Coordinates of C-alpha atoms in Angstrom, one line a residue:
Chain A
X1 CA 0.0 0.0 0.0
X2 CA 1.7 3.1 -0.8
X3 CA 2.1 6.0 1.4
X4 CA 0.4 8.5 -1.0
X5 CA -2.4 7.8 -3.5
X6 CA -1.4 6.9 -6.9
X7 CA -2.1 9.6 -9.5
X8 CA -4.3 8.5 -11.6
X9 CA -5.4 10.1 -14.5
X10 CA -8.9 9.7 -14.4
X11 CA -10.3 11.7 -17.3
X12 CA -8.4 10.3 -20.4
X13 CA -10.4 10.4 -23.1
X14 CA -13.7 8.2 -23.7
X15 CA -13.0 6.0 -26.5
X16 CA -15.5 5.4 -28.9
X17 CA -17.1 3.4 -31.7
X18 CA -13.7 2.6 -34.5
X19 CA -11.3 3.8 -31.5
X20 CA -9.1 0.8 -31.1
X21 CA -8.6 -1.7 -27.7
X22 CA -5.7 0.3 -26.1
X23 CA -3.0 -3.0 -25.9
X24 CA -3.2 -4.4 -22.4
X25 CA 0.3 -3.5 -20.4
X26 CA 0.1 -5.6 -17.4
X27 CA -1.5 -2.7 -15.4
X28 CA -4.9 -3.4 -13.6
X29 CA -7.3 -1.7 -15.6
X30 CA -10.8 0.0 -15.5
X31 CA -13.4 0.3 -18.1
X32 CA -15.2 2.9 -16.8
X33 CA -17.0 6.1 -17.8
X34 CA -16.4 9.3 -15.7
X35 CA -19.9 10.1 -14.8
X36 CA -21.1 6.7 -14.0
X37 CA -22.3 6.3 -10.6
X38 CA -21.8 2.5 -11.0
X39 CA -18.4 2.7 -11.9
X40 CA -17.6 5.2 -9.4
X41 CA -18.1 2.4 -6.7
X42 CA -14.9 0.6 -8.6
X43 CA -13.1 3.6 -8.5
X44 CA -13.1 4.4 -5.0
X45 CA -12.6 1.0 -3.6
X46 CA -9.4 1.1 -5.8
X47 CA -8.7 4.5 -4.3
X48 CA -9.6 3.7 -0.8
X49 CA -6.7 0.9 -1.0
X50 CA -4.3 3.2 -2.8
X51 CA -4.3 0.5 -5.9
X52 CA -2.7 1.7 -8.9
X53 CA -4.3 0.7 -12.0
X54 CA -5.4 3.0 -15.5
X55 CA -8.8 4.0 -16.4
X56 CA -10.4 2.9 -20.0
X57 CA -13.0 6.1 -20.5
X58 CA -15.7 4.6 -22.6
X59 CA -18.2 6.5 -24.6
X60 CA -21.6 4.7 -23.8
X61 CA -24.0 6.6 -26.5
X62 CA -21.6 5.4 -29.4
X63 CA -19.8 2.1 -27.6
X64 CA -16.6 0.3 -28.8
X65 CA -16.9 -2.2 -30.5
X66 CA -14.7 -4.1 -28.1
X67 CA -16.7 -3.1 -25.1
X68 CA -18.8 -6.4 -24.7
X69 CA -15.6 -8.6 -24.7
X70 CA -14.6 -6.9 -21.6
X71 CA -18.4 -7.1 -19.9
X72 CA -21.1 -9.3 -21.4
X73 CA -23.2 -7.1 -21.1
X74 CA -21.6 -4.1 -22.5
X75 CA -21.6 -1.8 -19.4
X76 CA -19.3 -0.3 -17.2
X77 CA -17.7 -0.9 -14.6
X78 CA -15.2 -3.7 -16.2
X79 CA -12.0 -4.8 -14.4
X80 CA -9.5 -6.7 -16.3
X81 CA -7.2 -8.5 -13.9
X82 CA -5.2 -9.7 -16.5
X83 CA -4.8 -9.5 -20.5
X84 CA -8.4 -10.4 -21.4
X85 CA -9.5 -11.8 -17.9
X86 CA -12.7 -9.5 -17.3
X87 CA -15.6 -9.2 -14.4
X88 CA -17.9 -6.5 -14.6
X89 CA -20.9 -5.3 -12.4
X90 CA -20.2 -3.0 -9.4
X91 CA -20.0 -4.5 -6.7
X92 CA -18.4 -7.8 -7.9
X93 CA -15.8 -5.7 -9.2
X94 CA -15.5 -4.5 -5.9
X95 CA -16.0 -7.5 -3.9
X96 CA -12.9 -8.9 -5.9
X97 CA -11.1 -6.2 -5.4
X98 CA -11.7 -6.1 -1.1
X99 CA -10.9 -10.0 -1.8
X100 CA -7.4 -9.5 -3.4
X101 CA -6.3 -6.4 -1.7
X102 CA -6.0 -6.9 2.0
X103 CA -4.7 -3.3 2.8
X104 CA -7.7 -1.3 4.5
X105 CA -10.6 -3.9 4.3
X106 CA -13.8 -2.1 3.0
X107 CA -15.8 -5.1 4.2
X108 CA -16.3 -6.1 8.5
X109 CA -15.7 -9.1 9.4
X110 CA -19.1 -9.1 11.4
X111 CA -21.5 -11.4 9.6
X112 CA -24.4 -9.0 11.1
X113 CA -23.4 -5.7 10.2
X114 CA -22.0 -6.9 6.7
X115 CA -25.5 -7.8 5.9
X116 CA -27.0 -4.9 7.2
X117 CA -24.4 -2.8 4.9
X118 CA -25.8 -5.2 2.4
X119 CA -29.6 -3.8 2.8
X120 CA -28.4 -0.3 2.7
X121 CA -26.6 -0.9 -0.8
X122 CA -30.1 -2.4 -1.6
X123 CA -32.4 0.1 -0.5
X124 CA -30.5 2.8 -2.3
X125 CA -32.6 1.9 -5.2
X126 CA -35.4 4.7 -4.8
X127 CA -32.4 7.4 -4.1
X128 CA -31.1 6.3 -7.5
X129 CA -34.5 6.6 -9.0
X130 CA -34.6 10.4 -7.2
X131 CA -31.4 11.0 -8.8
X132 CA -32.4 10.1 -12.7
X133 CA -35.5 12.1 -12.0
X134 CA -33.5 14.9 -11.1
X135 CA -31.5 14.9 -14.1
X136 CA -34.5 14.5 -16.2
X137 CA -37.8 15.8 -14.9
X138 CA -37.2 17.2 -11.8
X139 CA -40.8 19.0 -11.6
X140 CA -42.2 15.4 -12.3
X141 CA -41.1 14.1 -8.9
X142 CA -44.3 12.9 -6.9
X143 CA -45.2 11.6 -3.5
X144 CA -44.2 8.0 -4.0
X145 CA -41.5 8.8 -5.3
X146 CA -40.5 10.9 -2.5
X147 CA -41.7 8.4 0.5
X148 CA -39.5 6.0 -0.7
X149 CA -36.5 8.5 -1.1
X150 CA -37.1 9.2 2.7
X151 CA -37.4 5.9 4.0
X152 CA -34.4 5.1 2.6
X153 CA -32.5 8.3 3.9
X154 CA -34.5 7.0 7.3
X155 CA -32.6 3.4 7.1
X156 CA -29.5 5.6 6.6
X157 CA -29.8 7.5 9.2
X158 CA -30.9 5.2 11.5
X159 CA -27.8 2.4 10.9
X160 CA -25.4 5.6 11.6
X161 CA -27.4 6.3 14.7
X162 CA -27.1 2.7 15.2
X163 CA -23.4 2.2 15.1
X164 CA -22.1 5.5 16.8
X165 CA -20.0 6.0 14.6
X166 CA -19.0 8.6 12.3
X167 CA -19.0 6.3 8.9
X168 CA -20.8 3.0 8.5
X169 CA -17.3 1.8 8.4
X170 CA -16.5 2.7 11.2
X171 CA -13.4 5.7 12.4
X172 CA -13.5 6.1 8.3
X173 CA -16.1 4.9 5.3
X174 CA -16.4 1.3 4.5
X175 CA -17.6 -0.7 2.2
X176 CA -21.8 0.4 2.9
X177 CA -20.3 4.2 2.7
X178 CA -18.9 4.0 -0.6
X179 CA -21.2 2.0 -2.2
X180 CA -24.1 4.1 -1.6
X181 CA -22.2 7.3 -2.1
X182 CA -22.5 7.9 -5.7
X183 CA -25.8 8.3 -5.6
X184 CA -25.6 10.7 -2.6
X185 CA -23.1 12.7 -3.4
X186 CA -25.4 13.5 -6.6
X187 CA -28.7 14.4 -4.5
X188 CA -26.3 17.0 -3.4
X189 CA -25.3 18.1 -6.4
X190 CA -29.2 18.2 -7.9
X191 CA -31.2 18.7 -4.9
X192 CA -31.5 22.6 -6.2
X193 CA -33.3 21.6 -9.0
X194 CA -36.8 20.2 -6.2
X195 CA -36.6 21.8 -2.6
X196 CA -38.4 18.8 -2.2
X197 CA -35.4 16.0 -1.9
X198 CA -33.6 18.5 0.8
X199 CA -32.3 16.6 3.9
X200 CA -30.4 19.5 5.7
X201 CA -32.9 19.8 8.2
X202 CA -33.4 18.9 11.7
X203 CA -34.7 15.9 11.3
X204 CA -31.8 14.7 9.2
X205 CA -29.0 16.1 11.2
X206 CA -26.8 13.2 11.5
X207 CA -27.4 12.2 7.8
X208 CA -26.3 15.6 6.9
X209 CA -23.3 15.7 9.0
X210 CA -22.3 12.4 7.5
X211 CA -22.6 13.3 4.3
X212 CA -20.7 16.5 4.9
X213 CA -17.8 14.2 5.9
X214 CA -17.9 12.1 3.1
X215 CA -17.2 14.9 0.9
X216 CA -14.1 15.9 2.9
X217 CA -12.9 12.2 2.6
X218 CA -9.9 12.4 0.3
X219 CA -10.8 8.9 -1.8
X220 CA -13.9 10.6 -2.2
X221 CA -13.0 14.0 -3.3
X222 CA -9.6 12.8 -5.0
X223 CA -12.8 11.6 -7.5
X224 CA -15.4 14.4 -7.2
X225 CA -17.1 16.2 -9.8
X226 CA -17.7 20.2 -8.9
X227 CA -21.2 21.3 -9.1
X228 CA -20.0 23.7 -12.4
X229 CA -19.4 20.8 -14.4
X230 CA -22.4 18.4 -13.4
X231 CA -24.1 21.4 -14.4
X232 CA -22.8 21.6 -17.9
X233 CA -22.6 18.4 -18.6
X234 CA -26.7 18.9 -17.3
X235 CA -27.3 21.7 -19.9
X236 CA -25.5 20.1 -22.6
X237 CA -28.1 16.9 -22.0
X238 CA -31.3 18.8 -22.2
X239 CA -29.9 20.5 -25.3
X240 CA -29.0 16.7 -27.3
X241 CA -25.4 16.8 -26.6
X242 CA -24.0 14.6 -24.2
X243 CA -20.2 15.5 -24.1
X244 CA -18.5 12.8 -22.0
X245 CA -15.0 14.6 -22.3
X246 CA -15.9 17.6 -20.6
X247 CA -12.9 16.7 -18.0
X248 CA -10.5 15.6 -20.7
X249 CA -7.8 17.1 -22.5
Chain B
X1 CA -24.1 -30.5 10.2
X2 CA -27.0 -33.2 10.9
X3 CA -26.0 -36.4 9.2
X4 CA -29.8 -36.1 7.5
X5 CA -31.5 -33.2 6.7
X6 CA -33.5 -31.8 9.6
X7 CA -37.1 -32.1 9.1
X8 CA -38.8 -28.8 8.0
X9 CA -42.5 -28.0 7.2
X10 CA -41.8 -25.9 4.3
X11 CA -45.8 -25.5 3.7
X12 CA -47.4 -23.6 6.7
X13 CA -49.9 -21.5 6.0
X14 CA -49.6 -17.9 4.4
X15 CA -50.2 -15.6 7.0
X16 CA -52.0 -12.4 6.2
X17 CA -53.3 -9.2 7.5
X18 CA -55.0 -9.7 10.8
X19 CA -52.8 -12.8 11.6
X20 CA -50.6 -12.6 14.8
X21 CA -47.2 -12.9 14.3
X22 CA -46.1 -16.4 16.0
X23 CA -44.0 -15.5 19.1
X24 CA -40.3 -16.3 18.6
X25 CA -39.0 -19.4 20.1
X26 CA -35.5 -18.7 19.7
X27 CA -35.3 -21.1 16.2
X28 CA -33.9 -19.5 13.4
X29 CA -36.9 -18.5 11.3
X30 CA -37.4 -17.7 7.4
X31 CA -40.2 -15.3 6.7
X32 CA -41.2 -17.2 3.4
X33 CA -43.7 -17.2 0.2
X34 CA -44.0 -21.1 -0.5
X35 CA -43.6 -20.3 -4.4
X36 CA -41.4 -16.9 -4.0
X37 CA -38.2 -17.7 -6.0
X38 CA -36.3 -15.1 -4.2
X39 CA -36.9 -16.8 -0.6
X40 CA -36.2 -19.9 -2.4
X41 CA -32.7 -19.0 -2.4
X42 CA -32.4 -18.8 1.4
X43 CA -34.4 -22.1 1.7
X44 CA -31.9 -23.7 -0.7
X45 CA -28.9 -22.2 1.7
X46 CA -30.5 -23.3 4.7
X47 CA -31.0 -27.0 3.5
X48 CA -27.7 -27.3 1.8
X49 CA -26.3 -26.5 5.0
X50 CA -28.8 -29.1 7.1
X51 CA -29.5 -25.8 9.7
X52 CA -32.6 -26.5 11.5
X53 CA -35.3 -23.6 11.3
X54 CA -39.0 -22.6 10.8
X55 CA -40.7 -21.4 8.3
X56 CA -43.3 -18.3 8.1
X57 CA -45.0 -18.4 5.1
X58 CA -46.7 -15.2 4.3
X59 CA -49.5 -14.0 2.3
X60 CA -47.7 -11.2 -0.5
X61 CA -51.6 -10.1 -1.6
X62 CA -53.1 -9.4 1.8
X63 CA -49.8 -8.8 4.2
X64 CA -49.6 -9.4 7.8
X65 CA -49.0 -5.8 9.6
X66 CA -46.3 -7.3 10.9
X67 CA -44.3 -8.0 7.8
X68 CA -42.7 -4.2 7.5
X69 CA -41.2 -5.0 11.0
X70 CA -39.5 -8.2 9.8
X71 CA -38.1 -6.3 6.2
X72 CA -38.4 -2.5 5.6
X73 CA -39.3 -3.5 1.8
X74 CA -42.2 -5.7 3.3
X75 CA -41.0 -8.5 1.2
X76 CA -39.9 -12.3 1.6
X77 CA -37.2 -13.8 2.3
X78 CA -36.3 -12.0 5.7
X79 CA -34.4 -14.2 8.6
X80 CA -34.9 -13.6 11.9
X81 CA -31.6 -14.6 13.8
X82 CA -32.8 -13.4 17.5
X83 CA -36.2 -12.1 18.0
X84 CA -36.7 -9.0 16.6
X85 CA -33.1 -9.2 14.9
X86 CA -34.0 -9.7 11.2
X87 CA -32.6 -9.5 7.6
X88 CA -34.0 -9.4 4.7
X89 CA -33.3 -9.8 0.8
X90 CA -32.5 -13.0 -0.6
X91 CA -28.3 -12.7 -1.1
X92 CA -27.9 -10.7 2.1
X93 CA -29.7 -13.9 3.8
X94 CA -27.6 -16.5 1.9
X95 CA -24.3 -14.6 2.2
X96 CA -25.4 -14.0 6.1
X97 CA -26.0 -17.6 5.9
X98 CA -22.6 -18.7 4.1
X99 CA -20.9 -16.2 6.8
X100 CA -21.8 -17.7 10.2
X101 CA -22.5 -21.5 9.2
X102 CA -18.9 -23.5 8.6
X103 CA -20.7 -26.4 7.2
X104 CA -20.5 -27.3 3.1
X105 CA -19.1 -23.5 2.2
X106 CA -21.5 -22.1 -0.7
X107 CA -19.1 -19.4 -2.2
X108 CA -15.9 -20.6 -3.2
X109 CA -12.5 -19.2 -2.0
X110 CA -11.5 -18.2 -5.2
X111 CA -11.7 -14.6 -5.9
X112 CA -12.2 -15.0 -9.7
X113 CA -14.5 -18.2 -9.4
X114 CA -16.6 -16.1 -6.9
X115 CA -16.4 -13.0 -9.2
X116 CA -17.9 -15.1 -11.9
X117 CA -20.5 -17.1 -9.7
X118 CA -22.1 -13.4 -9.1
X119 CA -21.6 -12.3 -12.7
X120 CA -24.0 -15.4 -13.2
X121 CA -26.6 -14.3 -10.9
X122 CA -26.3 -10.4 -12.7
X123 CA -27.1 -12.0 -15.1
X124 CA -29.9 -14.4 -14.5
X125 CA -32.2 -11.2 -14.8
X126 CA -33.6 -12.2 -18.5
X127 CA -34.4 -15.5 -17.3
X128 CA -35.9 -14.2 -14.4
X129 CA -38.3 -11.9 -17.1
X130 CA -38.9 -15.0 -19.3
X131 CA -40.4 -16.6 -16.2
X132 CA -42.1 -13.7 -15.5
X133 CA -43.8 -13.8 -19.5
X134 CA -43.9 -17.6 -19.6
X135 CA -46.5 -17.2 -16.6
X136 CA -48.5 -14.1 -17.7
X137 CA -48.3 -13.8 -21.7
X138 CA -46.1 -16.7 -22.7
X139 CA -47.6 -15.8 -26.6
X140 CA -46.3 -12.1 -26.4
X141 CA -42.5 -13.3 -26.1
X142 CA -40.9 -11.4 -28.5
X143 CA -37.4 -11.7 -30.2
X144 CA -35.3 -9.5 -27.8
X145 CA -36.6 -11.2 -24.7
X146 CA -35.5 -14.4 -26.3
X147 CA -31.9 -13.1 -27.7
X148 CA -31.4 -12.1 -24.1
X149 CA -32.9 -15.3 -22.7
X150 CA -30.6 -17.6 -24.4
X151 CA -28.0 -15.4 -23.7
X152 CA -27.6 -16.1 -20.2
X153 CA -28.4 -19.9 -21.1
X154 CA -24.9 -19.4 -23.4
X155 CA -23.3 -17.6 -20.4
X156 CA -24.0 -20.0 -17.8
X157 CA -23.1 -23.5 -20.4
X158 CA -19.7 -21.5 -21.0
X159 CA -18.8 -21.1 -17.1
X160 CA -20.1 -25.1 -17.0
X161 CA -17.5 -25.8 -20.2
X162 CA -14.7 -23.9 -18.2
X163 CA -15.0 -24.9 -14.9
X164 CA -15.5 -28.9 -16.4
X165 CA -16.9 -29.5 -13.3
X166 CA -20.9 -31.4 -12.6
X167 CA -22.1 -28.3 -11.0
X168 CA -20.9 -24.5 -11.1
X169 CA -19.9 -25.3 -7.3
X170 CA -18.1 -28.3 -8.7
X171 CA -18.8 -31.7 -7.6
X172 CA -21.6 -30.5 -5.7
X173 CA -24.3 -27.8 -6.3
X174 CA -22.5 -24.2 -4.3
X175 CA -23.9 -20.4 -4.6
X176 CA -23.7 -20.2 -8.2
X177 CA -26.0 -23.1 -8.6
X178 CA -28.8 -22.4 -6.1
X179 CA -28.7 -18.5 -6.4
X180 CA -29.5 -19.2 -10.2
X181 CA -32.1 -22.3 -9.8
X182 CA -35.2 -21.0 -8.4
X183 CA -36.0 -19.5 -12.4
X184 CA -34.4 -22.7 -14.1
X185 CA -36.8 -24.6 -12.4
X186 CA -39.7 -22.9 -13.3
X187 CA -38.6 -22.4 -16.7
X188 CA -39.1 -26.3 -16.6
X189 CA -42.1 -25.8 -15.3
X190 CA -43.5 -23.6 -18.1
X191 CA -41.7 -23.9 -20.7
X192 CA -44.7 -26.1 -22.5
X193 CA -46.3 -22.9 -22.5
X194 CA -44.1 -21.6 -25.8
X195 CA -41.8 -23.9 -27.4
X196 CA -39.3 -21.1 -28.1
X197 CA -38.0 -21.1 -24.6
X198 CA -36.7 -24.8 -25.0
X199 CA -33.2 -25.4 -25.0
X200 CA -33.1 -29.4 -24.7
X201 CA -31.5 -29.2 -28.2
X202 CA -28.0 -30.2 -29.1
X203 CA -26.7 -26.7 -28.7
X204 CA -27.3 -27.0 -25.5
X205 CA -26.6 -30.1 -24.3
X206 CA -24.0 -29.2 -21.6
X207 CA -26.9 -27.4 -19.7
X208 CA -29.8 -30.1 -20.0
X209 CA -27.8 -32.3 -18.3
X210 CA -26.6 -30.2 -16.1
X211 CA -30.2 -29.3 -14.9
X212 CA -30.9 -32.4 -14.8
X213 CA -28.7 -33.0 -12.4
X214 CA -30.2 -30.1 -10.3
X215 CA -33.4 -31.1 -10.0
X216 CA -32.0 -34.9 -8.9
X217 CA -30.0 -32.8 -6.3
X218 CA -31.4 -33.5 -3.0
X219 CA -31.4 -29.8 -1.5
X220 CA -33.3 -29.1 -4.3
X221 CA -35.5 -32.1 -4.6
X222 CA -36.5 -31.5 -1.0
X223 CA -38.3 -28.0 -2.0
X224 CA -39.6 -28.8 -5.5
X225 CA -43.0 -28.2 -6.1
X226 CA -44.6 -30.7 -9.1
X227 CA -45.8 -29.6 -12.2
X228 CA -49.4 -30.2 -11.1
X229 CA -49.2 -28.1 -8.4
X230 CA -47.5 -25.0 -10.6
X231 CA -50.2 -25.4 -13.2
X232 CA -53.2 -25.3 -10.5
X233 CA -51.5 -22.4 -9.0
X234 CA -51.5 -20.8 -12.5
X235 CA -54.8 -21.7 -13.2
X236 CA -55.9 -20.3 -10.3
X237 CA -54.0 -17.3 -11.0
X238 CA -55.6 -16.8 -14.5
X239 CA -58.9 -16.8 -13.2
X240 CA -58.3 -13.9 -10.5
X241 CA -57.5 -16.6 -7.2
X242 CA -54.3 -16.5 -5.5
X243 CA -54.4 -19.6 -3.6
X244 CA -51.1 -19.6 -1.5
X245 CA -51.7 -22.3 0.5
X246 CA -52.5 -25.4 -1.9
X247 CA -49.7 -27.4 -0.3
X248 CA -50.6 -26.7 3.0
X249 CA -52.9 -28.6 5.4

């Protein structure tokens, strides 16, 4: 584990339909796109155990052509572990990687609270829902809709209150922390668009504290996106562009 | 581990709203749905493993006020470990399962083979929608449904071809296997219903036997429910009756 994070250059380019298969070099290696919420669970397990690996940006309006030798089923994330040795899906990637990498274990041993991280990771689903409906018709969003975004900041909120602890990892974020996280961290970057998802309120003081913190956690913000450019990226959607290389050089 | 299986009544009857809650005698308890292939999965884990534990079937129409208090989601499976300690959603109960019982491990130790195993059950999801069809329009089954269908059929005969082992476990059924059967079963069950489903052909001749196999596999055997018994439940079903209890006394 080295002292210092790798740098990692995590907005190369997103390759594209005719780009060619960048020639495998030994390195760990993730198919990823920089936006992906999915992916981003890949990426900050990686980070979180100071791995150093290269990132594959891929373009996923106008795939490779190559992109569904690396995950059946043409998504991102995809890790390849070695030349042409591929698993793909989020949280296997991840699971493989807590497996492999012993440094900083993003997984307890505690059968208990591993399964209740579990549920959490599960019950994210209707803040992921909140999320797309936030980047696409946030005046749209009803009561349903919003119950079940609540409940789930409730089971949240109540596992932190739960633990005593600052993280659901613990002293720092585990496993349940980071793989809900994408998905909260962009609530905070939408929530302006419906007063109605807002959790900074008494009720939701220790959530909000929480996820104060996890923005100040450097795997986390070694990978953040700023406000600005979810916003462009935003505008550039509603008007038929979506320009994955906003980031890139 | 019980040198025979412990003996379970698997076909209590569905409790629904207005039903007390059965006080907790300190036995391990699955909150089940005698035909849900999600709690199937925890059954499967359970038997494999020869734990001893009730079962509390549960009515899914008309739901026992109680059930929210045993799963947020108000779904089956949920396992209640100490009364009033529960968890709920079919992996999080196997893997909770797999963690604390030593006996005949279900996931494998090796990273990669475990990696795959879960790619397998990612990707079980158009199987899962084919049963889904087979039992409401099985006619309306149209050409993408089926590409996807078969697939996963190609995915899961390829990990069979590379593993060259009787079961995705190896010599014995292991997580792959039973996290994957509950819709492999029933797509025995209903595949009369279009012939376009059926993959006993040469093409797939690795994967007919090796279901085969499953069924003749005496975890599974133990919780099968006949053909008879699916098509009065579906016949039922088609004529607006939700008879959950037509195995029980």
């Amino acid at each position: 584990m080295a002292d210092v994070a790798p740098a990692i250059n995590f907005n190369t380019k997103h390759l594209k339909k005719g780009d060619p298969l960048p020639p495998f070099a030994g390195k760990l290696r993730v198919y990823n796109m920089r936006y992906c919420p999915y992916a981003q669970r890949t990426v900050l397990a990686l980070n979180a155990k100071r791995v150093d690996y290269e990132v594959v940006n891929v373009n996923l309006v106008d795939k490779p052509e190559w992109l569904t030798t690396k995950s059946a089923f043409g998504k991102v994330p995809a890790l390849e572990i070695a030349d042409g040795v591929t698993i793909y899906e989020s949280l296997v990637t991840v699971n493989y990687i807590d497996d492999v990498y012993p440094q900083r274990p993003l997984r307890t041993r505690d059968p208990l609270r591993r399964a209740y991280d579990q549920i959490l990771i599960e019950a994210i689903g209707p803040v992921q829902n909140m999320v797309q409906k936030l980047g696409g018709a946030p005046d749209a969003i009803d009561e349903p809709a919003l119950d079940a975004y609540f409940k789930t900041l409730d089971l949240i909120q109540n596992e932190l209150n739960k633990r005593r602890t600052a993280f659901l990892g613990g002293a720092e974020p585990g496993y349940g922390d980071y793989m809900i996280w994408p998905w909260l961290e962009r609530i905070l970057l939408y929530k302006h668009l419906n007063e109605k998802v807002e959790f900074n309120k008494p009720k939701y003081k220790q959530l909000a504290e929480y996820v104060q913190k996890m923005t100040e956690d450097p795997v986390v913000s070694q990978y953040a996106v700023s406000a600005e450019i979810f916003a462009k990226l935003m505008e550039n959607f509603k008007n038929g562009i979506i320009d994955f290389d906003v980031l890139s050089q």
